[in-house]
Amino acid sequence: MGLHEEIARRRTFAIISHPDAGKTTLTEKFLLFGGAIQTAGAVKSNKIKKSATSDFMDIERQRGISVATSVMSFEYQDHIINLLDTPGHKDFAEDTYRTLTAVDSVILVVDCVKGVEEQTEKLMKVCRMRNTPVIVFINKMDRDGKDPFDLLDEIEEKLSIKVHPLSWPIGMGSLFKGVYNIHKKYLNLFRASTQRVEEEVLSIKDLTDAELDKQIGEYDANNLRENVELIEGVYHDLEKSKYLSGEIAPVFFGSAINNFGIKELLESFLEISPIPKGRPTDKGFIEPDAKDFSGFIFKIHANLDPKHRDRIAFLRVCSGKFERNKFFYQVRTDKNARFSSPFSFLASSKNIIDEAYPGDVVGLYDTGNFKIGDTITEGKKYNFQGIPSFSPELFRELINTDPMKTKQLEKGIEQLTDEGVAQLFTHQLGNKKVVGVVGDLQFEVIQYRLLHEYKASAQFQPVPFHKACWITSDNKEKMNEFCRVKYQYIYTDKDKNTVFLAESAWILKVAKENFPEIIFHTTSEFKTQNNDA
Ligand code: G4P
């Protein structure tokens, strides 16, 4: 098979949702369809407890299992599907944001009872930054939820994306009878089942067909006719190009736990979702069918065994062909390296692979050479973009409680931040280190791992910061003045970019007013993105 064919049969995506909407259940059903797992429950054990009381055992278990389940690849109808897992726990949201840089599209799960929730809004913001195509799956139709039209309005309003229902539910909760696929004109009748079953579909090309009344009763049949007429009047045909550019989200309804609407979703997904796309670099756009191999590291995962500090780096292949034992070029370090045991995540087990193609994710054993965002090529010098750090939401000062272990602490915190567990900001005078995270739990993880993996003992002290803003300016004088006036709040990130740690939204606002020449960015990648704070 040639490079083009290999690319065309791949799909790389993530399922995102607010915790509890049904992401794990849907993932599991997809894997059942793909034959990657045989029994329900296999993915479930991956879940970290959602309560704030998650203990270290949970964290450890999560870390162990999530290496295997971070990427789940399976084959379905001649396609190779790479499903990238995103942690459900909100404290690991930054990990999710970064994983989204490695996918070509997403499926967003919305709970029909709860509608659009906070975490969904945040995740969708990240998708919109990159115009990632989105398919919406409205889940739990076996429960009494919100009116479907209201749900669509809510999605459009809260997520700033246009929707386009491709199927429509008939009733809900105990009266849920199934969905009508408006696009393909068939009726999919609901039958509660947690086992893999063929969906019972019935072609109904014309909704005036009396068969419809026979199947779902006159009342529901008439309701459906009215609703579909309304929908067709408003939405017309799906403009695929607008889905691919992230402007319109096709919507499906179903019930993941009952295995209902999953096959329809998966097959429609394969039909319309994008094949692996190219990526922008600082030297221009790289197309997936470019002859030379290229890829980037989007995730680094520590191994479970604390005695061995080796890690696993996740490489997303962007162009050309990745080959085992071939020398590739790591741009940041300016070094060539070859990988003797790269592995794939097919059927949720680790298999050594000889080659990989655009869209694939390759696991590489790492002894500390990689950083998140690293570009690997066949020798050319360019860097992929779009793997920014986002402003953390919580900040604490790192206090060394064992001066004898200063070196260990420095090494530990550097490696953990390389992994993306947290962000490290160092005061310009170099003596104060502030760690920024998205969720509280990460502070516990860091403290625990510093002690167990690096034998360094540290504590976190509260600091009153509200937001980290990467600052730039064309006016060098003003920049110097700002850094002088605000010197207490000026830090550098790991890449020595200047960062302003604002104590409150109000202070940030005043700073912006007083220094209009300075641009305040909420992500580290300010060169390519319009993400001013
Ligand atoms: P998440 O990964 O997005 O956090 O959600 P998850 O799949 O774990 O689902 C959250 C809860 O919702 C689970 O119940 C799951 O069984 C349930 N669920 C998923 N899909 C459906 C559906 O279509 N209908 C209904 N009624 N429930 C659904 P739980 O009680 O938290 O877990 P469990 O005891 O079932 O494992």
XYZ file of C-alpha atoms and ligand atoms in Angstrom:
569
model
C 0.000 0.000 0.000
C 1.365 3.432 -0.919
C 1.654 6.445 1.333
C -1.571 7.997 0.013
C -3.606 4.877 0.686
C -2.117 4.519 4.156
C -3.056 8.113 4.950
C -6.549 7.802 3.482
C -7.471 4.879 5.714
C -6.425 6.498 8.966
C -8.501 8.560 11.371
C -7.020 10.104 14.493
C -9.425 11.629 16.977
C -10.344 12.132 20.615
C -13.589 11.840 22.521
C -14.113 14.787 24.837
C -16.763 15.512 27.409
C -17.510 16.872 30.819
C -16.865 14.088 33.360
C -19.785 11.674 33.588
C -21.315 12.472 30.207
C -20.290 9.046 28.928
C -16.857 9.352 27.321
C -15.515 6.139 28.851
C -18.647 4.213 27.946
C -18.556 5.438 24.360
C -14.828 4.670 24.053
C -15.522 1.179 25.265
C -18.321 0.610 22.779
C -16.124 1.789 19.921
C -13.440 -0.654 21.010
C -15.990 -3.463 21.186
C -17.036 -2.702 17.622
C -13.422 -2.599 16.541
C -12.791 -5.953 18.222
C -10.011 -4.354 20.281
C -11.629 -5.519 23.505
C -13.970 -8.401 24.104
C -15.741 -7.420 27.263
C -17.271 -4.277 28.602
C -15.512 -2.868 31.644
C -11.981 -3.047 30.283
C -11.644 0.690 29.833
C -13.603 1.555 32.911
C -10.795 0.565 35.253
C -8.783 3.366 33.714
C -10.928 5.966 35.354
C -9.538 7.970 38.174
C -12.034 8.707 40.903
C -13.763 11.943 40.153
C -14.041 13.178 43.691
C -11.454 15.533 45.079
C -10.427 12.783 47.451
C -8.565 10.755 44.846
C -5.657 9.267 46.698
C -2.163 8.426 45.567
C -3.073 4.889 44.773
C -5.555 6.216 42.271
C -2.964 8.469 40.772
C -0.480 5.652 40.514
C -3.011 3.296 39.067
C -4.124 5.929 36.621
C -0.568 6.529 35.488
C 0.061 2.859 35.008
C -3.038 2.061 33.088
C -3.177 5.198 31.098
C 0.051 4.442 29.257
C -1.672 1.466 27.719
C -4.920 3.259 27.140
C -3.636 6.710 26.223
C -3.937 5.714 22.606
C -6.217 2.971 21.443
C -5.827 1.854 17.883
C -8.151 -0.543 16.164
C -9.251 -1.521 12.703
C -12.789 -1.139 11.479
C -13.936 -1.630 7.905
C -10.405 -1.318 6.512
C -9.753 1.837 8.465
C -7.104 2.286 11.122
C -8.631 4.281 13.908
C -6.415 5.973 16.466
C -8.486 7.055 19.422
C -6.530 9.273 21.786
C -7.704 9.191 25.356
C -8.007 12.375 27.342
C -8.053 12.304 31.145
C -11.527 12.795 32.505
C -10.414 14.452 35.688
C -10.470 18.206 35.294
C -7.214 18.591 37.186
C -5.466 17.045 34.216
C -7.073 19.358 31.676
C -3.770 20.629 30.349
C -2.904 17.095 29.283
C -6.179 17.043 27.395
C -5.457 20.359 25.698
C -2.154 19.030 24.443
C -3.626 15.751 23.264
C -6.040 17.791 21.179
C -3.078 19.133 19.196
C -2.359 15.597 18.025
C -5.833 14.740 16.682
C -7.549 15.671 13.447
C -11.084 15.774 14.809
C -13.101 15.173 17.964
C -16.363 13.631 19.074
C -17.975 15.670 21.806
C -20.280 13.792 24.171
C -23.080 15.792 25.772
C -25.349 14.406 28.481
C -28.937 15.092 27.404
C -29.981 15.610 31.026
C -27.244 18.072 31.939
C -26.646 19.770 28.609
C -23.480 21.741 28.032
C -21.302 21.810 31.149
C -18.299 23.841 32.214
C -15.559 21.457 31.134
C -17.172 21.063 27.722
C -16.977 24.796 27.161
C -13.279 24.887 28.015
C -12.439 21.949 25.777
C -14.372 23.409 22.894
C -12.447 26.673 23.198
C -9.266 24.721 22.575
C -10.849 22.968 19.590
C -11.925 26.279 18.155
C -8.414 27.727 18.447
C -7.350 25.117 15.928
C -10.623 24.823 13.951
C -10.829 21.152 14.845
C -13.860 19.448 13.235
C -16.391 18.358 15.861
C -19.181 15.765 15.827
C -21.611 15.990 18.739
C -23.076 12.852 20.297
C -25.995 13.570 22.602
C -25.933 10.704 25.048
C -28.238 9.101 27.617
C -31.401 9.395 25.534
C -32.803 6.585 27.670
C -33.164 9.201 30.390
C -35.585 12.076 30.634
C -33.475 14.982 29.510
C -33.816 18.385 27.960
C -35.859 18.975 24.829
C -33.646 18.183 21.776
C -34.300 21.568 20.174
C -33.335 23.309 23.422
C -30.167 21.213 23.562
C -29.198 22.280 20.057
C -29.788 25.936 20.980
C -27.720 25.518 24.108
C -24.824 23.965 22.170
C -24.875 26.744 19.576
C -25.018 29.418 22.201
C -22.543 28.122 24.752
C -20.048 26.536 22.389
C -20.241 29.108 19.588
C -20.570 26.480 16.906
C -23.390 25.868 14.462
C -25.039 22.479 14.743
C -26.564 20.230 12.123
C -28.628 17.255 13.349
C -28.107 14.215 11.128
C -30.410 12.084 13.223
C -33.431 12.875 15.335
C -34.691 11.163 18.501
C -38.146 9.727 18.886
C -39.195 10.350 22.470
C -36.810 10.086 25.374
C -36.430 8.446 28.770
C -38.802 5.535 29.248
C -40.599 6.591 26.074
C -37.458 6.590 23.917
C -38.160 4.603 20.769
C -35.082 5.247 18.701
C -33.746 7.707 16.168
C -34.527 8.568 12.586
C -31.435 9.127 10.463
C -32.393 12.199 8.457
C -29.321 12.000 6.288
C -29.679 8.363 5.230
C -33.413 8.088 5.779
C -33.694 5.097 8.004
C -35.287 4.332 11.313
C -33.104 2.908 14.056
C -35.271 1.284 16.703
C -34.147 1.383 20.314
C -33.609 -1.761 22.260
C -31.808 -1.565 25.576
C -28.740 -3.785 25.529
C -25.244 -3.528 26.838
C -23.934 -6.237 24.554
C -22.735 -5.781 21.056
C -25.720 -6.033 18.768
C -26.461 -5.147 15.237
C -28.654 -2.092 15.219
C -32.102 -2.781 13.888
C -32.510 -0.333 11.049
C -35.438 0.033 8.727
C -35.251 2.071 5.569
C -37.989 4.723 5.468
C -37.293 6.968 2.528
C -40.558 8.815 2.753
C -41.831 9.876 6.132
C -45.458 9.667 4.968
C -44.950 5.900 4.719
C -47.554 4.153 6.915
C -44.818 1.752 8.051
C -43.578 4.546 10.296
C -46.931 4.643 12.179
C -46.824 0.884 12.473
C -43.339 0.920 13.965
C -43.521 3.778 16.424
C -47.224 4.587 16.726
C -49.228 7.372 15.174
C -48.470 9.958 17.839
C -44.684 9.636 17.611
C -44.792 9.239 13.841
C -46.625 12.541 13.462
C -44.293 14.247 15.886
C -41.294 12.976 13.953
C -42.767 14.171 10.651
C -43.245 17.642 12.080
C -39.788 17.784 13.633
C -37.998 16.519 10.542
C -39.864 19.012 8.355
C -38.761 21.765 10.696
C -35.166 20.550 10.725
C -34.974 20.136 6.962
C -36.397 23.636 6.532
C -33.730 25.103 8.775
C -30.661 23.010 8.034
C -30.847 21.731 4.431
C -27.922 19.466 3.453
C -24.798 19.199 5.537
C -21.998 21.298 4.078
C -19.086 18.967 4.663
C -16.510 21.688 4.077
C -17.982 23.667 6.964
C -17.751 20.633 9.214
C -14.128 20.165 8.155
C -13.320 23.791 8.916
C -14.847 23.472 12.384
C -17.807 25.798 11.724
C -20.625 23.244 11.770
C -20.959 20.256 14.069
C -23.097 17.323 12.883
C -25.208 15.980 15.757
C -26.251 12.407 16.576
C -28.401 11.100 19.416
C -28.066 7.808 21.237
C -27.368 5.919 24.404
C -23.822 4.684 24.847
C -24.560 2.357 27.743
C -27.226 0.625 25.675
C -24.986 0.427 22.663
C -27.508 2.457 20.787
C -26.542 4.838 17.998
C -22.880 3.837 18.309
C -22.550 2.003 15.028
C -24.349 4.830 13.278
C -21.993 7.324 14.901
C -18.852 5.327 14.110
C -19.787 4.735 10.492
C -20.842 8.330 9.893
C -17.646 9.422 11.563
C -15.595 7.308 9.159
C -17.534 8.705 6.245
C -17.095 12.394 6.978
C -14.196 12.831 9.384
C -10.924 14.182 8.023
C -7.990 11.994 7.072
C -4.736 12.927 8.833
C -3.986 16.542 8.209
C -0.713 18.384 7.838
C 0.552 20.803 10.428
C 1.994 24.316 10.373
C 5.652 24.797 11.232
C 7.780 27.889 11.671
C 9.061 27.284 8.124
C 5.743 26.664 6.388
C 3.031 24.016 6.210
C 3.955 20.330 6.067
C 1.507 18.169 4.113
C 0.993 14.568 5.292
C 1.974 13.149 1.919
C 5.348 14.903 1.931
C 7.988 12.268 1.212
C 10.112 12.991 4.270
C 9.068 11.804 7.690
C 8.145 14.362 10.344
C 6.358 14.279 13.674
C 6.135 15.890 17.073
C 6.014 14.830 20.713
C 2.713 15.780 22.326
C 2.868 13.820 25.539
C 5.486 12.344 27.825
C 4.599 9.753 30.365
C 6.699 8.601 33.265
C 7.006 4.895 33.661
C 5.571 3.329 36.729
C 8.780 1.845 38.044
C 10.383 4.566 40.171
C 13.763 2.818 40.025
C 14.013 3.374 36.305
C 13.557 6.870 35.227
C 12.706 6.019 31.679
C 9.675 7.551 30.175
C 7.472 7.098 27.184
C 7.214 9.869 24.629
C 4.188 9.947 22.350
C 5.047 10.876 18.799
C 2.359 11.934 16.345
C 3.480 11.174 12.813
C 2.708 14.165 10.581
C 4.235 13.306 7.229
C 6.084 10.585 5.350
C 6.920 7.233 6.853
C 8.358 6.554 10.277
C 10.787 3.623 10.286
C 12.310 1.619 13.067
C 16.114 1.893 13.388
C 16.366 4.705 10.879
C 18.237 7.824 11.994
C 15.965 10.797 12.549
C 16.775 14.342 13.539
C 15.639 15.946 16.778
C 15.497 19.633 15.937
C 15.715 21.182 19.423
C 18.805 19.233 20.470
C 20.300 19.226 16.961
C 21.010 15.494 17.317
C 20.293 12.387 15.302
C 18.813 9.368 16.988
C 17.284 6.069 15.989
C 14.632 4.111 17.780
C 15.054 0.386 18.111
C 11.793 -0.437 19.876
C 9.092 2.011 18.826
C 5.681 0.643 19.641
C 2.107 1.083 18.589
C -1.033 0.793 20.655
C -2.943 -1.645 18.490
C -5.495 -3.682 20.389
C -4.452 -1.930 23.562
C -1.233 -3.880 23.838
C 2.204 -2.576 23.077
C 3.573 -3.982 19.827
C 6.952 -3.148 18.393
C 6.406 -1.651 14.978
C 8.618 -1.335 11.946
C 6.829 1.583 10.365
C 4.112 4.132 10.968
C 2.225 6.623 8.838
C 0.683 10.086 9.220
C -2.011 10.057 11.876
C -0.344 7.244 13.814
C 0.933 7.656 17.311
C 4.217 5.935 18.110
C 5.444 5.259 21.635
C 9.163 5.897 22.105
C 11.184 4.909 25.145
C 12.910 8.001 26.441
C 15.628 8.531 28.986
C 15.018 12.227 29.326
C 15.879 13.465 25.847
C 12.466 14.660 24.815
C 10.371 17.642 25.726
C 6.756 18.169 24.859
C 6.555 19.970 21.545
C 9.812 18.509 20.145
C 9.901 18.127 16.385
C 11.540 15.110 14.749
C 12.349 15.122 11.043
C 14.478 13.382 8.455
C 17.104 16.087 8.798
C 15.292 19.327 8.051
C 15.295 22.122 10.611
C 11.793 23.316 11.410
C 9.427 23.201 14.367
C 5.789 22.251 14.501
C 3.533 24.818 16.050
C 0.297 24.604 17.923
C 1.506 22.850 21.064
C 1.271 25.787 23.425
C 1.295 25.921 27.184
C -1.875 27.462 28.539
C -2.048 29.826 31.443
C -2.400 27.673 34.561
C -5.218 28.411 36.959
C -3.547 27.678 40.283
C -0.148 28.810 41.483
C 2.024 27.842 44.422
C 5.589 28.517 45.403
C 7.844 25.501 45.545
C 9.704 25.372 48.860
C 12.678 23.078 49.280
C 12.394 21.410 52.682
C 15.634 19.440 52.476
C 18.587 21.607 51.421
C 20.770 18.492 51.117
C 18.633 17.391 48.217
C 18.567 20.642 46.255
C 20.023 19.060 43.121
C 17.488 16.251 43.171
C 14.669 18.727 43.571
C 15.848 20.815 40.651
C 16.245 17.820 38.428
C 12.896 16.414 39.513
C 10.910 19.544 38.963
C 12.592 20.081 35.618
C 11.762 16.590 34.422
C 8.210 16.692 35.715
C 7.584 19.969 33.978
C 9.103 18.520 30.792
C 6.436 15.880 31.074
C 3.864 18.633 31.202
C 2.633 17.752 34.682
C 2.869 21.442 35.565
C 4.487 24.653 34.466
C 7.459 26.155 36.180
C 7.999 29.895 36.424
C 11.277 31.142 37.828
C 11.597 34.654 39.185
C 13.962 36.802 37.186
C 16.348 36.901 40.152
C 16.343 33.121 40.092
C 15.586 32.293 43.686
C 11.858 31.817 43.636
C 10.107 29.043 41.783
C 6.382 29.136 41.191
C 4.565 26.083 39.931
C 1.383 26.586 37.965
C -1.194 23.851 37.417
C -4.728 23.474 36.154
C -6.064 21.489 39.113
C -5.199 21.053 42.774
C -4.570 17.346 42.466
C -1.474 18.040 40.402
C 0.280 19.630 43.383
C -0.184 16.373 45.272
C 1.064 14.377 42.305
C 4.195 16.527 42.025
C 4.981 16.399 45.731
C 4.504 12.658 45.792
C 6.553 12.016 42.697
C 9.378 14.332 43.785
C 9.688 12.349 46.965
C 9.303 8.874 45.500
C 11.135 9.237 42.239
C 13.748 11.869 43.066
C 14.039 11.583 46.869
C 13.468 15.321 47.087
C 11.246 16.786 49.696
C 9.261 19.894 48.889
C 6.238 21.791 50.010
C 3.918 24.165 48.288
C 3.083 27.557 49.686
C 0.142 29.584 48.471
C 0.936 32.616 46.314
C -1.760 35.069 45.318
C -1.482 34.766 41.545
C -4.460 34.749 39.267
C -3.059 34.365 35.768
C 0.184 33.878 33.888
C 0.551 36.061 30.808
C 3.385 35.704 28.351
C 4.355 39.252 27.446
C 5.830 40.679 24.260
C 6.293 44.134 22.816
C 7.854 45.810 19.824
C 8.834 48.623 22.110
C 11.939 47.473 23.958
C 12.036 50.513 26.197
C 8.469 50.004 27.401
C 9.093 46.315 27.927
C 12.115 47.124 30.098
C 10.120 49.706 32.001
C 7.287 47.255 32.611
C 9.699 44.596 33.834
C 11.307 47.132 36.139
C 8.061 48.464 37.589
C 6.601 44.989 37.994
C 9.833 43.210 38.819
C 8.248 41.259 41.677
C 5.861 39.662 39.200
C 8.157 39.032 36.277
C 9.167 35.415 35.804
C 10.512 33.270 32.994
C 9.079 29.998 31.771
C 11.165 26.930 30.915
C 12.026 28.305 27.514
C 13.124 31.626 29.016
C 10.088 33.508 27.731
C 9.070 36.453 29.882
C 5.907 35.903 31.901
C 3.903 38.333 33.999
C 2.129 36.726 36.955
C -0.858 38.947 37.652
C -2.372 38.907 41.118
C -5.912 39.579 39.987
C -8.011 40.258 36.918
C -8.180 43.871 37.991
C -4.387 44.230 38.239
C -4.048 42.685 34.807
C -6.597 45.115 33.412
C -4.820 48.120 34.902
C -1.455 46.838 33.636
C -2.892 46.599 30.144
C -4.302 50.103 30.332
C -1.066 51.584 31.629
C 1.108 49.717 29.144
C -0.780 49.583 25.843
C 2.489 48.800 24.047
C 2.723 45.430 25.780
C 0.784 42.426 24.525
C -0.445 39.946 27.137
C -0.921 36.392 25.861
C -2.702 33.562 27.663
C -0.810 30.801 25.898
C 2.886 30.407 25.315
C 2.501 30.198 21.582
C 1.885 33.817 20.880
C 3.730 33.954 17.586
C 1.104 32.076 15.639
C -2.116 32.416 17.540
C -4.481 35.160 18.293
C -4.863 34.492 21.957
C -4.446 37.783 23.659
C -5.555 37.793 27.251
P -17.155 9.789 31.592
O -16.115 8.875 31.081
O -17.545 10.858 30.609
O -16.846 10.353 32.940
O -18.514 8.968 31.779
P -18.802 7.403 31.900
O -18.702 6.739 30.578
O -18.038 6.830 33.027
O -20.331 7.468 32.285
C -20.780 8.118 33.459
C -21.995 7.410 33.979
O -23.048 7.518 33.009
C -21.781 5.925 34.231
O -22.559 5.568 35.333
C -22.341 5.298 32.957
O -22.776 3.979 33.168
C -23.509 6.226 32.664
N -23.910 6.222 31.254
C -23.134 6.259 30.148
N -23.894 6.229 29.036
C -25.170 6.180 29.438
C -26.425 6.122 28.746
O -26.522 6.106 27.545
N -27.557 6.084 29.534
C -27.499 6.096 30.899
N -28.645 6.049 31.554
N -26.335 6.124 31.566
C -25.187 6.178 30.853
P -21.950 5.389 36.774
O -23.070 5.029 37.658
O -21.136 6.600 37.131
O -20.927 4.252 36.574
P -21.218 2.687 36.471
O -21.570 2.300 37.849
O -22.324 2.497 35.480
O -19.929 2.133 36.016
